[in-house]
Structures are given as structure tokens and as C-alpha cells.
Amino acid sequence: MRYALRRAGFFALTLWTCITLNFLLPRLMPGNPAEALLARFKGRINPAALHALEIAFGVNTKASIWSQYVKYLYNLIHLRFGTSITFFPEPVTHVVLQALPWTLGLIGVTTILAFLLGTLIGIVGAWRRGGWLDSVLPPVFIITSAIPYFWLAMLLIIIFSLQLHWFPAFFNVNPSLTASWNWSYVGDILDHAVLPAASILITFIGGWILTMRNTMITTLAEDYIRMARAKGLPARRIMFDYAARNAILPNLSGFAMSLGFVVSGAVFVEYVFNYNGVGYLLVQALDSEDYPLMQALFLLITVAVLLAILLADIATALLDPRTRAAR
Amino acid sequence: MANLMTMTEPVTTAGGAARAGTQAIGRFWRAIRSNRKAAVGTVLLAFFTLLAIWPSLIAKDPPQADLYKSALGPSTAHLFGTTQYGQDLFSQFVNGTRETLIIAVVSGVLSTFLSVFMGLAAGYLGGVFDLVLNYITDVLLVIPTLPLLIIIVAFLPGSGVPVLIAVLTVTGYSYGARQLRAQTLSLRGRDFLEAARVRGERAMYIVFVELIPTMTSLIVATFLGTAVFNVIAAAGLQFLGIGDPDSLSWGTMLYWAQNNEALQTDQYMWAIVPGVGIALLGAAFALLNYAFDEIGNPALRPVRGSRRSVFRTRRLRVERAS
């Protein structure tokens, strides 16, 4: 319990750091880029949007930085992130909420799938030391771990969409279909999700396989494994209940730590596939200099990743009594 | 085997520092000769370094001039074909090596320096230093890098290659710093450091002459890991148009390919070629990294028996062929 509280405290502090960073960045940059930006935007966008930008950047205001900060926090708590410039006059919150379910569905499911599948392959590979799985997979996954995720996405599009015509290449769903809960619509969504999901799966599964295999090999050399064998326990029982159960902990905390990387990779995948999720929105916001949207997305992604890490941490603590006792 | 065991022991005398240096180099050579992963990684890296230093040796065309017909397929005149602008892709690829390699190596080295500094300072000084430095590192470790990079770059006034390197350095050091701090903590109470302290050595001397040499292999591993990450991250950022899209690197080649809809217009080579380069360069660093891991931890090496049988079948095939 104390451990969970400590971790929660750390995450609250991290969250506060991100929120403050988000507030300070436009105000701290050298040469006041915010004013230069506003000058460029003038005449190009609606005066109301311009005003929203001025508030976001803290330009043309007589309020002290402290009262600006308090106001910023107040708006944040009420989920008011201002107005999007690209999708004017839609509020940023609205734009983000439309994209969020797509990303949660695609990235969330794929990440967990990659972790579970990778861990399982790692366990079996280490168990059958010297078998085909163990000798073929590690070198292959060293290569795949060095492949840029967005480029793999492009390759998959070329092969499976443009050449073989097996799957659609772009968008999350066929725009001519109307949204409803019937089979053809849901099937179309799944059809569009196959290639993006595959590119995330292929790039990230290698890491899980290798770390799981390596800790598993170290664990298999322990005395209690030999003891279990000597007792004549069935192989499957030793593999999962004795070895894997102890070896999975480093992999689980590694999973938590790398979630930030996974999400970063997913941004690119969405961009390449024009998959209308949070990552695609982020790149769009960067392209069109939509600062309110960009800042809201940064906070959203950070909060999501922090929550996921916190959950993985608590899971680790539940599985491993040593973590609870340590520190 | 016995040899390896003694080498991983920390060096316990002050005079051992220099020896640790030469040992590290010796270990490196032995690694290349005995470990296939290390050998492949070194050869790849050497090849790309050559391309980066003398691109004109094999690519005669000016890479960014629109000299030829647009969107030609691969041929003997244009090994990889041409871009939509009529630039020779082979020449672009060869000449793009330099910037790609420089970004990866420079940001990797700077990140490693920062990791060593933050990790050692936190671990060795302890107390408030540890609390503050470790907090900064932990925060940077959990924040998703790419969105952070995007909002930093979006607000920065300029965005050339130096900015790219600076941002990658700051966001990429945290993982290494964490490992180095843990290692420092475990070494801090050892006798050889205690002895140096009793001798009355200054803290600077202890850190640079006693502590850092014992962590050489971890520092090398940190550099290699960061380099793999930075090759991909830099290419990704340039792919999004961050940095200077008019400079020539594999990342910017992909940016132009994407912006001209290379996939939709059947110009596959434009998208494939730079990606292969990035993957190979990343793989070179990754292979070296895994090789170092295997040398440090013999249990991870491929099982001997199966490897020998692979050799045997290969030799048989050669004999049959001749």
C-alpha cells in the first residue's frame, strides 16, 4: 500500500511537471516566438481564434504570470483547452474526443497483444533452448527492432494493399458507409485496422521476446528449477508456474517503462495510414501550427501513458512481494 | 570462460585504470573475432562510415540536382531509379549517409555524456542531489518522447540539424542515466572506493580514475542503445518535416517521398531505399549492443551444439557444390 502511494505521488508530480511545462514552453522560448506567430496568423484566422491563441501564449495581457497560471489550471480542470485553429470553431476537447476511441481501440489492443504474444514466445523459446524458435527468432528480431515503424507501415501498404489488394491502405473506415452497429460496418473497421495493427505488432513484439527470453534463461539456471525437475513435476508446470512467473516481472516493468516509446511509434503509424486517431491529429496540428490542439494532445497522451504505467506498476507490486518490501 | 570472469571484476587499483582502457579495446577486438553479431555490426558500421566520408567515390551525380527524367525505374544508369523531381536516388542515398550518421553518432555521444554525468552525480553524491537529479531523469523517462519533441520543436524559433541533435540529446539520456545510477549505487560502498577515500583522494579523482573506468562496458552499451534509438527517432522527426527538410539525409528523403505521395504513384523505390538504409544502420548498432550483452553474460549466447551443426551442414553443401 505504501508502495502504491509512493508511485501515485511520483505520477502526480510528473503530471504537474508536464502541465507546467506545457504552460511555460510558449512563454519561455527565446525571442518571443509567440508574438511572431500571432503576427503571422493575423488576418488569416478568425479574431476569436486569435484571441484564444493570445490567451494560450500569454501575449497582449496585463495579467501577471501567476494569475495566468492559476487561470490556466482552472481551465485545465474544466477540460477547456480553447478553440482549435484547424477545425475552427470547434473546441479542442470536442476534436480530441472524436479521435480518442479510434486510438484506444487500435493502439491499446495491439500493444497488449504484442506484449502477451511476445512474452509467450520468449518463454517457449527459452524453454526449448537451441530449438528452431530459439535460434531463428533472436537474430530476426534484432533486425526488426531497428526498422523504423513508419517505414514498415509503408512497406506493408506497398505489399498487402497496393500490390496484393488484400487490405485497404488508408483511413479507419470506408467514408461512404454510415456509422452503425451492423456487421458490414464493424467488419470494415476491422479490415482497415489490420495493416496498422500489424505494423505496430511487428515492430514492438521483438523487444518483448528478447527480454523475456533473456530473463527466462537466467531464471532457468536457478536451483529451485532444478529442484522442481528433481521432484518430477510436469514440464509445463515448471515452465509456467516456476520459471515464467519469476521471469515475467522485469518484462512487466520494462513494458510499463516503454509505453512512451510505443505511443510515439503509434503516432507515426497513424500518420502513414491516415488513420484518424490522436497521433494523426497531432501531426496535423504540427503541420497547421494549431497550438491549442497540440498542447491538449500532448497532455492527453502523457496522462494516458502515466495511467498505464501506474497500472503496470501496481500489477508488478501485486505479483512480487519483494517490490512491496523494497525501499 | 575463466578469462571472461576475471575481466568483469571491477579493477581494484588506481593503476588499473589505464589497464581497464586497454582491456576494453582488447575485449572489443576479441568480440569482433569471436562473435558473429559483433562482426556483422562492425562491418556494416565501417561501410556506412566510408560512405559518409567519401560519398563521391561511388556516387558521381550531384544528389539534389534535377538532372534526369522524373520517376524512372531502377536501371544500370540509375541503380535505384530517380525521384519525381528527376534526382538520382542512388546518389541521394549515398550522400544522405553523412547527415544520418552524424545525427545518430553526435546525439548518441552527447546523450551518453549526459547519462554519465546525471547518473554518476545522482548515484555518487546521494542526498538532495540524488533526489533532484533522479526525479528529472524519471520524469523524462516516462513522458512519451515524440509528443514532447513535437511541442518543443513547434515552439523553437529555428529548426535545423543542430536543434534536432540538441532535442534528441535531452530526451534520450534518461534510460542510460538510470542504469548508470544503479551501477554507481552498487559500487559506492566497495572497498576500492573506500580505500581511495581513506587515501584522501579528491572526489573528482575518485570519479574519473576509479569509478568511470570500471563502468566502461555499461557506458558503451548505453551509447549503442541510444544510437539505435536516435537513428530511428531522428529519421521519424525528419519524416514529419521537423529539422531542415532541404538538407539531405535518409529521413528527409522519406519526407519528400511521403509528400509527393510516392506510394500512391507507384514510386516504391523512393520510399524503400532510405528505409533500408535506416534499418541497416540501426541494426548495426543493435547487433553490436546484443553482442556486448552476450559477451558480458555467457548464458545468452547461442547454444554451441546447434551452431556447430549449422556450420557442418553448410560445409557439406559447399563440398557437394564443388
XYZ file of C-alpha atoms in Angstrom:
649
model
C 0.000 0.000 0.000
C 2.798 2.428 0.890
C 4.489 1.483 -2.364
C 1.353 2.257 -4.374
C 1.023 5.620 -2.617
C 4.658 6.485 -3.342
C 4.214 5.659 -7.019
C 0.976 7.612 -7.185
C 2.803 10.562 -5.624
C 5.534 10.348 -8.230
C 2.981 10.284 -11.022
C 1.107 13.263 -9.604
C 4.392 15.171 -9.525
C 5.257 14.092 -13.084
C 1.844 15.145 -14.279
C 2.273 18.532 -12.636
C 5.673 18.896 -14.341
C 4.128 18.203 -17.744
C 1.252 20.594 -17.161
C 3.619 23.341 -16.081
C 5.977 22.621 -18.971
C 3.023 22.971 -21.300
C 2.267 26.352 -19.749
C 5.840 27.625 -19.701
C 7.106 26.476 -23.111
C 5.452 29.189 -25.224
C 6.360 31.806 -22.617
C 9.993 30.823 -22.140
C 11.177 30.381 -25.704
C 13.875 32.850 -26.791
C 12.916 35.825 -28.979
C 9.219 35.555 -28.152
C 8.137 33.261 -30.991
C 4.545 33.525 -29.798
C 4.290 37.156 -30.903
C 5.940 36.406 -34.224
C 3.452 33.592 -34.704
C 0.483 35.754 -33.854
C 1.689 38.358 -36.341
C 1.722 35.653 -38.986
C -1.752 34.439 -38.029
C -3.290 37.927 -38.080
C -5.787 38.317 -40.895
C -5.513 34.639 -41.698
C -7.781 33.423 -38.936
C -10.901 34.478 -37.113
C -10.415 37.211 -34.450
C -11.974 34.938 -31.814
C -9.424 32.217 -32.599
C -6.680 34.818 -32.462
C -7.844 35.857 -29.024
C -7.814 32.234 -27.881
C -4.205 31.978 -29.064
C -3.284 35.164 -27.217
C -4.626 33.675 -24.016
C -2.820 30.401 -24.637
C 0.510 32.127 -25.211
C 0.134 34.835 -22.595
C 0.648 37.663 -25.081
C -1.168 41.054 -25.025
C -2.263 40.581 -21.469
C -1.639 42.645 -18.385
C -2.238 39.745 -16.006
C 0.784 38.573 -14.036
C 2.273 35.199 -14.889
C 0.883 33.789 -11.634
C -2.695 34.757 -12.317
C -2.267 33.421 -15.869
C -1.041 30.162 -14.389
C -3.969 29.908 -11.999
C -6.393 30.624 -14.836
C -4.647 28.001 -16.989
C -5.001 25.394 -14.250
C -8.636 26.347 -13.731
C -9.382 25.843 -17.433
C -7.492 22.590 -17.417
C -9.550 21.146 -14.583
C -12.701 22.019 -16.504
C -11.189 20.453 -19.646
C -11.259 23.738 -21.505
C -8.350 23.709 -23.916
C -9.512 26.566 -26.105
C -10.552 26.556 -29.722
C -8.896 24.566 -32.445
C -7.483 26.614 -35.322
C -7.661 23.867 -37.926
C -11.218 22.888 -37.080
C -12.438 26.359 -36.119
C -14.797 26.977 -34.335
C -14.819 23.514 -32.752
C -13.446 23.392 -29.207
C -10.267 21.350 -28.895
C -11.879 18.975 -26.404
C -14.517 18.044 -28.964
C -11.976 17.390 -31.720
C -9.840 15.246 -29.425
C -12.764 13.208 -28.107
C -13.732 12.242 -31.643
C -10.283 10.820 -32.346
C -9.678 9.170 -28.989
C -11.760 5.958 -29.306
C -10.014 5.033 -32.573
C -6.595 5.301 -30.993
C -7.597 3.481 -27.809
C -9.057 0.656 -29.865
C -6.163 0.301 -32.272
C -3.111 1.106 -30.151
C -4.434 -0.171 -26.830
C -5.442 -3.594 -28.094
C -2.358 -4.027 -30.285
C 0.093 -3.042 -27.545
C -1.330 -5.521 -25.068
C -1.474 -8.215 -27.747
C 2.178 -7.592 -28.693
C 3.210 -7.850 -25.048
C 1.297 -11.069 -24.328
C 2.332 -12.773 -27.553
C 5.964 -11.668 -27.251
C 6.198 -12.856 -23.668
C 4.734 -16.243 -24.567
C 7.134 -16.737 -27.481
C 10.018 -15.690 -25.221
C 9.011 -18.262 -22.602
C 8.759 -21.113 -25.092
C 11.947 -20.047 -26.880
C 13.988 -20.049 -23.677
C 12.453 -23.335 -22.550
C 13.432 -25.131 -25.745
C 16.978 -23.770 -25.721
C 18.643 -24.427 -29.075
C 15.352 -25.269 -30.779
C 14.352 -23.623 -34.030
C 12.381 -20.901 -32.243
C 15.381 -20.030 -30.104
C 17.931 -19.969 -32.917
C 15.845 -18.233 -35.585
C 13.947 -15.582 -33.652
C 16.615 -13.550 -31.796
C 18.587 -12.502 -34.915
C 15.364 -11.792 -36.797
C 14.075 -9.556 -34.048
C 17.330 -7.660 -33.690
C 16.717 -6.585 -37.274
C 13.012 -5.809 -36.822
C 13.740 -3.759 -33.701
C 15.907 -1.482 -35.867
C 13.233 -0.999 -38.546
C 11.560 2.412 -38.326
C 7.875 1.787 -37.555
C 6.595 4.252 -40.129
C 8.716 2.693 -42.838
C 7.446 -0.771 -42.019
C 3.961 0.683 -42.322
C 4.826 1.957 -45.800
C 6.206 -1.460 -46.781
C 3.037 -3.203 -45.620
C 0.955 -0.760 -47.644
C 3.018 -1.445 -50.761
C 2.872 -5.224 -50.406
C -0.534 -6.029 -48.958
C -2.580 -3.135 -50.200
C -1.198 -1.726 -53.426
C 0.179 -4.995 -54.843
C -1.960 -7.787 -53.409
C -5.104 -5.707 -52.706
C -5.812 -7.723 -49.582
C -6.480 -4.829 -47.234
C -7.354 -1.153 -47.593
C -4.377 1.161 -47.093
C -5.787 4.394 -45.749
C -8.358 5.786 -43.286
C -10.002 3.983 -40.385
C -13.232 3.149 -42.169
C -14.712 3.486 -45.637
C -16.141 7.054 -45.653
C -19.094 6.055 -47.851
C -20.504 3.734 -45.164
C -22.769 5.151 -42.488
C -21.854 4.509 -38.883
C -23.963 1.805 -37.263
C -23.518 -1.389 -35.300
C -24.109 -3.808 -38.138
C -21.634 -6.400 -39.333
C -20.553 -4.728 -42.574
C -19.588 -1.521 -40.774
C -17.702 -3.232 -37.939
C -16.107 -5.599 -40.451
C -14.925 -2.627 -42.471
C -13.348 -1.087 -39.357
C -11.521 -4.335 -38.620
C -10.431 -4.591 -42.243
C -8.900 -1.129 -42.030
C -7.225 -1.912 -38.710
C -5.302 -4.997 -39.882
C -2.312 -3.302 -41.511
C -1.759 -0.563 -38.884
C -2.070 -3.158 -36.137
C 0.360 -5.463 -37.929
C 2.991 -2.757 -38.242
C 2.796 -1.946 -34.530
C 2.833 -5.632 -33.607
C 5.842 -6.472 -35.762
C 7.972 -3.563 -34.539
C 7.316 -3.993 -30.854
C 6.972 -7.745 -30.346
C 10.714 -8.321 -30.823
C 11.669 -6.373 -27.715
C 9.315 -8.403 -25.518
C 10.523 -11.702 -26.951
C 14.182 -10.873 -26.380
C 13.894 -9.524 -22.820
C 11.569 -12.349 -21.787
C 13.880 -14.940 -23.316
C 16.934 -13.464 -21.616
C 15.464 -13.239 -18.108
C 13.896 -16.666 -18.588
C 17.300 -18.171 -19.415
C 18.774 -16.666 -16.271
C 15.845 -17.929 -14.189
C 16.077 -21.449 -15.628
C 19.571 -21.757 -14.121
C 18.198 -21.248 -10.585
C 18.341 -24.019 -8.018
C 14.590 -24.140 -7.450
C 14.098 -25.080 -11.098
C 16.494 -27.981 -10.700
C 14.639 -28.889 -7.512
C 11.326 -28.861 -9.359
C 12.759 -31.093 -12.064
C 14.168 -33.450 -9.455
C 10.735 -33.699 -7.880
C 9.490 -34.867 -11.247
C 6.968 -32.078 -11.825
C 5.447 -31.929 -15.306
C 7.420 -29.727 -17.717
C 4.555 -27.330 -18.380
C 4.137 -26.702 -14.657
C 7.846 -25.867 -14.248
C 7.854 -23.690 -17.349
C 4.894 -21.520 -16.389
C 4.456 -21.722 -12.608
C 8.113 -21.828 -11.605
C 10.239 -20.140 -14.248
C 7.954 -17.808 -16.193
C 6.231 -16.491 -13.100
C 9.530 -15.218 -11.761
C 10.965 -14.122 -15.087
C 7.955 -12.066 -16.142
C 8.483 -9.311 -13.579
C 11.352 -7.477 -15.296
C 9.436 -7.769 -18.549
C 6.336 -6.251 -16.986
C 8.172 -3.244 -15.581
C 10.002 -2.946 -18.891
C 6.608 -2.920 -20.575
C 5.498 -0.045 -18.363
C 8.663 1.912 -18.999
C 8.496 1.549 -22.764
C 4.864 2.568 -23.180
C 6.003 6.084 -24.025
C 8.036 4.724 -26.937
C 5.172 2.563 -28.138
C 2.794 5.511 -28.193
C 5.364 7.611 -30.049
C 5.655 4.877 -32.649
C 1.891 4.655 -32.937
C 1.728 8.361 -33.825
C 3.756 7.628 -36.960
C 1.727 4.567 -37.860
C -1.494 6.581 -37.700
C 0.095 9.281 -39.812
C 1.220 6.903 -42.561
C -2.178 5.178 -42.691
C -4.131 8.453 -42.441
C -5.760 6.690 -39.517
C -7.912 9.346 -37.945
C -6.754 8.973 -34.337
C -4.903 11.047 -31.774
C -1.497 10.592 -33.406
C -2.709 11.633 -36.836
C -4.334 14.647 -35.225
C -1.039 15.560 -33.551
C 0.823 15.596 -36.860
C -1.979 17.623 -38.437
C -1.759 20.100 -35.571
C 2.001 20.372 -36.082
C 1.573 20.985 -39.808
C -1.052 23.685 -39.402
C 0.533 25.221 -36.282
C -2.602 24.510 -34.279
C -1.032 25.166 -30.874
C -4.081 24.747 -28.618
C -4.776 21.338 -30.183
C -1.116 20.335 -29.972
C -0.883 21.202 -26.275
C -4.095 19.389 -25.421
C -2.921 16.277 -27.288
C 0.442 16.342 -25.536
C -1.301 16.426 -22.159
C -3.796 13.743 -23.144
C -1.138 11.333 -24.400
C 1.016 11.953 -21.341
C -1.857 11.337 -18.937
C -2.793 8.135 -20.763
C 0.755 6.817 -20.667
C 1.175 7.748 -16.995
C -2.026 5.952 -16.062
C -0.961 2.848 -17.961
C 2.447 2.835 -16.277
C 0.818 3.259 -12.880
C -1.419 0.255 -13.553
C 1.538 -1.863 -14.680
C 3.437 -0.791 -11.548
C 0.594 -1.839 -9.302
C 0.353 -5.153 -11.150
C 4.075 -5.712 -10.583
C 3.663 -4.955 -6.886
C 0.778 -7.407 -6.605
C 2.786 -10.148 -8.310
C 6.052 -9.587 -6.499
C 6.218 -9.258 -2.715
C 9.833 -8.051 -2.937
C 8.832 -4.820 -4.707
C 6.395 -4.034 -1.927
C 9.031 -4.537 0.742
C 11.871 -2.785 -1.105
C 12.567 0.875 -0.353
C 35.441 -18.646 -19.890
C 37.709 -18.141 -16.871
C 39.288 -15.255 -18.675
C 35.955 -13.522 -19.056
C 35.059 -13.973 -15.427
C 38.151 -12.140 -14.202
C 37.653 -9.349 -16.704
C 34.214 -8.443 -15.476
C 35.533 -7.988 -11.921
C 35.972 -4.303 -11.091
C 39.523 -3.033 -11.353
C 40.711 -2.544 -7.815
C 43.827 -0.399 -8.057
C 44.399 3.145 -9.234
C 46.987 1.928 -11.728
C 44.359 -0.385 -13.106
C 42.510 2.471 -14.762
C 44.766 2.583 -17.808
C 44.744 -1.179 -17.918
C 40.954 -1.137 -17.934
C 41.106 1.091 -21.012
C 43.374 -1.222 -22.978
C 41.399 -4.196 -21.711
C 38.234 -2.678 -23.104
C 39.847 -2.271 -26.531
C 41.242 -5.788 -26.380
C 37.857 -7.111 -25.400
C 36.324 -5.286 -28.334
C 38.704 -6.927 -30.845
C 38.201 -10.337 -29.328
C 34.454 -9.749 -29.504
C 34.543 -8.943 -33.206
C 36.599 -12.042 -33.947
C 34.603 -14.457 -31.846
C 31.040 -13.142 -32.102
C 29.233 -13.194 -35.409
C 26.777 -10.461 -34.369
C 29.655 -8.154 -33.454
C 31.420 -8.880 -36.736
C 28.382 -8.119 -38.903
C 27.643 -4.946 -36.923
C 31.204 -3.683 -37.257
C 31.360 -4.353 -40.987
C 28.049 -2.539 -41.571
C 29.130 0.429 -39.488
C 32.516 0.627 -41.235
C 30.772 0.545 -44.620
C 28.427 3.415 -43.731
C 31.311 5.407 -42.260
C 33.166 5.068 -45.569
C 30.085 6.250 -47.478
C 29.733 9.191 -45.105
C 33.352 10.285 -45.524
C 33.788 9.762 -49.287
C 30.339 9.642 -50.922
C 31.802 10.808 -54.240
C 33.772 7.562 -54.532
C 30.751 5.651 -55.786
C 28.112 8.312 -56.444
C 29.103 10.815 -59.119
C 25.790 12.664 -59.578
C 25.028 15.783 -57.542
C 22.303 14.376 -55.282
C 19.899 17.307 -55.217
C 20.094 18.496 -58.828
C 17.077 17.696 -61.024
C 19.162 16.198 -63.830
C 17.096 13.374 -65.245
C 13.607 12.359 -66.278
C 11.233 12.114 -63.345
C 10.263 8.828 -61.690
C 12.472 6.457 -63.672
C 12.570 2.840 -62.564
C 15.793 1.103 -61.493
C 18.266 0.587 -64.344
C 22.030 0.291 -64.816
C 22.298 4.051 -65.303
C 20.224 4.743 -62.171
C 20.640 1.837 -59.804
C 17.649 2.826 -57.638
C 15.833 4.929 -60.247
C 15.037 8.640 -59.939
C 12.662 10.765 -57.866
C 9.689 12.673 -59.148
C 11.978 15.712 -59.431
C 14.449 13.733 -61.549
C 17.119 13.365 -58.879
C 19.236 10.213 -58.881
C 18.099 8.097 -55.910
C 21.341 6.143 -55.613
C 23.304 9.369 -55.312
C 20.793 10.731 -52.786
C 21.097 7.576 -50.724
C 24.910 7.600 -50.712
C 25.157 11.310 -49.972
C 22.428 11.136 -47.338
C 24.553 8.754 -45.256
C 26.660 11.561 -43.831
C 23.923 13.594 -42.149
C 22.132 10.461 -40.913
C 25.288 9.074 -39.343
C 26.343 12.429 -37.866
C 22.970 12.972 -36.194
C 22.976 9.450 -34.739
C 26.572 9.469 -33.514
C 26.734 13.051 -32.227
C 23.419 12.905 -30.389
C 24.350 9.421 -29.140
C 27.691 10.640 -27.755
C 26.171 13.765 -26.187
C 23.324 11.739 -24.669
C 25.831 9.287 -23.235
C 27.850 12.129 -21.679
C 24.673 13.468 -20.128
C 23.724 9.974 -18.906
C 27.134 9.511 -17.294
C 27.007 12.943 -15.696
C 23.449 12.654 -14.362
C 23.756 9.008 -13.347
C 27.093 9.343 -11.571
C 26.267 12.642 -9.903
C 22.994 11.249 -8.588
C 24.439 7.921 -7.507
C 27.741 9.139 -6.106
C 26.744 12.373 -4.385
C 23.487 10.983 -2.985
C 21.194 13.013 -0.723
C 19.412 16.005 -2.212
C 21.385 15.749 -5.477
C 20.168 12.212 -5.954
C 16.595 13.184 -5.195
C 16.504 16.107 -7.651
C 18.549 14.584 -10.493
C 16.813 11.239 -10.260
C 13.439 12.963 -10.304
C 14.295 14.847 -13.504
C 15.536 11.634 -15.114
C 12.469 9.651 -14.090
C 10.103 12.294 -15.408
C 11.870 12.361 -18.780
C 11.812 8.584 -18.837
C 8.048 8.258 -18.575
C 6.918 11.214 -20.708
C 6.185 9.946 -24.236
C 9.119 11.280 -26.220
C 7.600 12.107 -29.562
C 4.742 14.378 -28.412
C 7.250 16.134 -26.132
C 9.655 16.583 -29.039
C 6.854 17.909 -31.207
C 5.747 20.599 -28.796
C 9.345 21.646 -28.045
C 10.233 21.887 -31.731
C 6.953 23.629 -32.558
C 7.792 26.469 -30.195
C 11.509 26.724 -31.007
C 12.318 29.621 -33.345
C 14.773 27.752 -35.628
C 14.767 24.102 -36.564
C 17.938 22.924 -38.265
C 20.034 19.834 -37.697
C 21.702 21.270 -34.526
C 18.279 21.785 -32.929
C 17.376 18.203 -33.830
C 20.564 16.910 -32.204
C 20.012 19.046 -29.084
C 16.440 17.848 -28.622
C 17.374 14.193 -29.168
C 20.190 14.546 -26.643
C 17.968 15.927 -23.919
C 15.133 13.463 -24.436
C 17.323 10.381 -24.974
C 19.646 10.338 -21.987
C 17.252 9.167 -19.256
C 17.361 5.388 -19.715
C 21.151 5.271 -19.615
C 21.318 7.634 -16.647
C 19.038 5.345 -14.680
C 21.211 2.293 -15.314
C 24.443 4.139 -14.569
C 22.988 5.472 -11.331
C 22.059 1.952 -10.231
C 25.548 0.728 -11.074
C 27.127 3.652 -9.171
C 24.977 2.919 -6.134
C 26.104 -0.701 -6.099
C 29.777 0.272 -6.499
C 29.731 3.126 -3.997
C 30.305 1.020 -0.925
C 33.025 -1.189 -2.479
C 36.447 -1.425 -0.866
C 38.453 0.104 -3.702
C 36.494 3.351 -3.484
C 36.677 3.313 0.298
C 40.455 2.875 0.032
C 40.741 5.865 -2.298
C 38.688 7.963 0.087
C 40.879 6.955 3.029
C 43.977 7.827 0.985
C 42.494 11.329 0.823
C 41.883 11.463 -2.936
C 39.672 14.239 -4.250
C 36.130 13.352 -5.341
C 36.952 14.280 -8.960
C 39.881 11.872 -8.959
C 37.785 9.088 -7.485
C 35.017 9.532 -10.030
C 37.184 9.861 -13.131
C 40.043 7.497 -12.350
C 38.440 4.901 -10.101
C 34.735 4.821 -10.873
C 34.266 5.563 -14.581
C 36.819 3.008 -15.892
C 35.017 0.198 -14.075
C 31.830 1.091 -15.905
C 33.287 1.194 -19.423
C 31.192 -1.656 -20.771
C 27.970 -0.207 -19.373
C 28.817 3.184 -20.878
C 29.499 1.577 -24.263
C 26.188 -0.282 -24.025
C 24.443 2.993 -23.178
C 25.938 4.635 -26.248
C 24.953 1.773 -28.554
C 21.406 1.636 -27.210
C 20.963 5.385 -27.534
C 22.392 5.308 -31.058
C 19.827 2.706 -32.204
C 17.040 4.771 -30.721
C 18.335 8.031 -32.190
C 18.750 6.646 -35.708
C 15.043 5.785 -35.724
C 13.879 8.853 -33.793
C 15.828 11.286 -35.988
C 14.522 9.644 -39.152
C 10.998 9.827 -37.737
C 11.232 13.505 -36.884
C 12.679 14.347 -40.281
C 9.966 12.228 -41.872
C 7.434 14.575 -40.268
C 9.309 17.583 -41.675
C 10.952 18.575 -38.377
C 14.528 19.725 -38.794
C 15.545 21.085 -42.174
C 13.721 19.196 -44.961
C 16.071 20.702 -47.561
C 19.118 19.054 -46.027
C 19.909 15.594 -47.354
C 19.515 12.540 -45.148
C 17.545 9.305 -45.272
C 14.888 10.864 -43.062
C 14.355 13.854 -45.349
C 14.303 11.537 -48.389
C 11.342 9.772 -46.790
C 9.744 13.150 -46.067
C 9.823 14.100 -49.750
C 8.656 10.652 -50.786
C 5.659 10.922 -48.452
C 4.866 14.499 -49.534
C 4.861 13.522 -53.198
C 2.660 10.525 -52.475
C 5.338 8.126 -53.650
C 3.271 5.108 -52.602
C 0.112 6.154 -54.413
C 2.062 6.995 -57.591
C 3.985 3.698 -57.755
C 7.371 5.271 -56.939
C 8.126 2.494 -54.463
C 11.918 2.754 -54.618
C 11.771 6.312 -53.292
C 10.163 5.059 -50.081
C 12.014 1.744 -49.829
C 15.645 2.775 -50.363
C 16.119 5.254 -47.476
C 14.225 2.957 -45.112
C 16.577 0.063 -45.863
C 19.475 2.350 -45.005
C 17.921 3.390 -41.697
C 17.114 -0.211 -40.785
C 20.646 -1.393 -41.628
C 22.309 1.418 -39.673
C 20.023 0.801 -36.700
C 20.669 -2.928 -36.971
C 24.444 -2.331 -36.996
C 24.251 -0.542 -33.637
C 21.731 -3.066 -32.281
C 23.879 -6.057 -33.294
C 26.906 -4.579 -31.541
C 24.754 -3.935 -28.487
C 23.456 -7.526 -28.313
C 26.949 -8.853 -28.946
C 28.251 -6.897 -25.945
C 25.372 -8.278 -23.906
C 26.295 -11.841 -24.873
C 29.947 -11.284 -24.042
C 29.031 -9.932 -20.619
C 26.509 -12.718 -19.969
C 27.713 -16.029 -21.489
C 24.387 -17.730 -20.728
C 22.713 -15.716 -23.508
C 24.997 -16.960 -26.272
C 23.592 -19.252 -28.941
C 23.806 -22.888 -27.901
C 27.086 -24.389 -29.121
C 25.785 -27.698 -30.444
C 23.235 -26.257 -32.794
C 25.690 -23.697 -34.121
C 28.254 -26.366 -34.935
C 25.641 -28.371 -36.769
C 24.774 -25.300 -38.835
C 28.428 -24.999 -39.829
C 28.619 -28.659 -40.663
C 25.628 -28.641 -42.982
C 26.936 -25.527 -44.662
C 30.313 -27.106 -45.316
C 28.621 -30.197 -46.689
C 26.656 -28.129 -49.126
C 29.806 -26.383 -50.338
C 31.527 -29.711 -50.911
C 28.601 -31.010 -52.835
C 28.537 -27.910 -54.973
C 32.213 -28.192 -55.832
